[in-house]
């Protein structure tokens, strides 16, 4: 089998937040047109993250590359026409305006993306990846615990323990206190 006839990973551009719709459409069309031998996999690179909002934990899917999906395929005119005709799809990602064919992803790029997807799945099995909505330097208000109603500046974010070190003013002195992520809210 020549290199041109092997399945390779390509990037397909679509409207942001339409990735699942595009994937579902393409999978239906692949089945209907019998293209399973040419298109073997469609992937939306995502990770599952745990967010803490308003004191509640929520899990959600987060796209690594909004507006892009990956397709493992043998690229030809039939596959190109399928992708071009899909609703909410811009087409294959090409490196320049004058390129007639898209360039497949390099092996190391594919390995990095697939590795990140795999790492995310493993992290969820261990309890999840947490997306803490605060950064160092953010000003927050403590809403629970012994320092309730104190305003402070985040000095450190500990994602593993879901804790924040916040500098609050006690008796006119900046004092670091450790609070849970769900014990603060953005100061207004």
CSV table of C-alpha atoms in Angstrom, one decimal, residues 80-181:
chain,number,residue,atom,x,y,z
A,80,UNK,CA,-13.5,16.2,0.5
A,81,UNK,CA,-16.9,16.6,-1.1
A,82,UNK,CA,-18.5,14.9,2.0
A,83,UNK,CA,-16.8,17.3,4.4
A,84,UNK,CA,-17.5,20.4,2.2
A,85,UNK,CA,-21.2,19.5,2.0
A,86,UNK,CA,-21.6,19.0,5.7
A,87,UNK,CA,-23.6,21.7,7.5
A,88,UNK,CA,-21.7,24.1,9.8
A,89,UNK,CA,-18.4,22.9,8.2
A,90,UNK,CA,-15.8,25.1,6.6
A,91,UNK,CA,-13.7,22.3,5.2
A,92,UNK,CA,-10.3,20.7,5.6
A,93,UNK,CA,-7.6,22.8,7.2
A,94,UNK,CA,-5.0,23.7,4.6
A,95,UNK,CA,-1.7,25.4,5.1
A,96,UNK,CA,-2.2,28.1,2.5
A,97,UNK,CA,-4.8,29.6,0.2
A,98,UNK,CA,-3.2,28.1,-2.9
A,99,UNK,CA,-3.0,24.5,-1.4
A,100,UNK,CA,-5.3,22.2,-3.2
A,101,UNK,CA,-4.9,19.4,-0.7
A,102,UNK,CA,-4.8,19.6,3.1
A,103,UNK,CA,-1.7,18.4,4.9
A,104,UNK,CA,-2.1,15.5,7.2
A,105,UNK,CA,-1.1,16.0,10.8
A,106,UNK,CA,2.5,14.9,11.7
A,107,UNK,CA,2.8,11.8,13.9
A,108,UNK,CA,4.1,13.7,16.9
A,109,UNK,CA,1.1,16.1,16.7
A,110,UNK,CA,-1.3,13.2,16.6
A,111,UNK,CA,0.5,11.5,19.5
A,112,UNK,CA,0.4,14.7,21.6
A,113,UNK,CA,-3.4,15.2,21.0
A,114,UNK,CA,-4.3,11.6,21.5
A,115,UNK,CA,-2.1,11.5,24.6
A,116,UNK,CA,-3.9,14.5,26.1
A,117,UNK,CA,-7.3,12.9,25.4
A,118,UNK,CA,-6.0,9.7,27.1
A,119,UNK,CA,-4.6,11.6,30.1
A,120,UNK,CA,-7.9,13.4,30.5
A,121,UNK,CA,-9.8,10.0,30.6
A,122,UNK,CA,-7.3,8.7,33.2
A,123,UNK,CA,-7.7,11.8,35.3
A,124,UNK,CA,-11.5,11.4,35.3
A,125,UNK,CA,-11.1,7.8,36.5
A,126,UNK,CA,-9.0,9.2,39.4
A,127,UNK,CA,-11.5,11.9,40.3
A,128,UNK,CA,-11.3,14.5,37.6
A,129,UNK,CA,-9.5,17.5,36.4
A,130,UNK,CA,-10.6,20.6,38.2
A,131,UNK,CA,-11.0,24.0,36.5
A,132,UNK,CA,-10.7,26.6,39.2
A,133,UNK,CA,-12.1,29.9,38.0
A,134,UNK,CA,-9.6,32.0,40.0
A,135,UNK,CA,-6.0,33.0,39.3
A,136,UNK,CA,-3.3,34.5,41.5
A,137,UNK,CA,-3.9,38.3,41.9
A,138,UNK,CA,-7.7,38.0,41.7
A,139,UNK,CA,-9.7,39.9,44.3
A,140,UNK,CA,-12.3,37.7,46.0
A,141,UNK,CA,-14.7,37.9,48.9
A,142,UNK,CA,-14.8,35.1,51.5
A,143,UNK,CA,-18.5,34.0,51.8
A,144,UNK,CA,-18.1,31.2,54.3
A,145,UNK,CA,-16.1,30.1,57.3
A,146,UNK,CA,-14.3,32.2,60.0
A,147,UNK,CA,-13.2,34.9,57.5
A,148,UNK,CA,-16.7,35.4,56.1
A,149,UNK,CA,-17.2,38.9,54.5
A,150,UNK,CA,-13.4,39.6,54.3
A,151,UNK,CA,-12.1,40.7,50.9
A,152,UNK,CA,-8.7,39.6,49.8
A,153,UNK,CA,-6.2,38.9,47.0
A,154,UNK,CA,-5.4,35.4,45.9
A,155,UNK,CA,-1.8,34.7,46.6
A,156,UNK,CA,-1.8,31.0,45.6
A,157,UNK,CA,-4.1,28.4,43.9
A,158,UNK,CA,-3.7,24.8,44.9
A,159,UNK,CA,-5.7,22.8,42.3
A,160,UNK,CA,-4.9,19.4,43.8
A,161,UNK,CA,-6.5,20.3,47.2
A,162,UNK,CA,-9.1,22.8,45.8
A,163,UNK,CA,-7.7,25.4,48.2
A,164,UNK,CA,-6.8,29.1,47.8
A,165,UNK,CA,-4.3,31.1,49.9
A,166,UNK,CA,-5.9,34.5,50.2
A,167,UNK,CA,-4.3,37.6,51.7
A,168,UNK,CA,-6.9,39.3,53.9
A,169,UNK,CA,-6.5,42.4,56.1
A,170,UNK,CA,-6.8,41.5,59.7
A,171,UNK,CA,-6.2,44.3,62.2
A,172,UNK,CA,-4.6,46.4,59.4
A,173,UNK,CA,-2.1,43.7,58.4
A,174,UNK,CA,-2.2,41.4,55.4
A,175,UNK,CA,-2.5,37.9,56.6
A,176,UNK,CA,-2.6,34.8,54.4
A,177,UNK,CA,-5.5,32.4,55.1
A,178,UNK,CA,-6.3,29.1,53.4
A,179,UNK,CA,-9.9,28.7,52.2
A,180,UNK,CA,-11.7,26.2,50.0
A,181,UNK,CA,-12.5,27.2,46.4
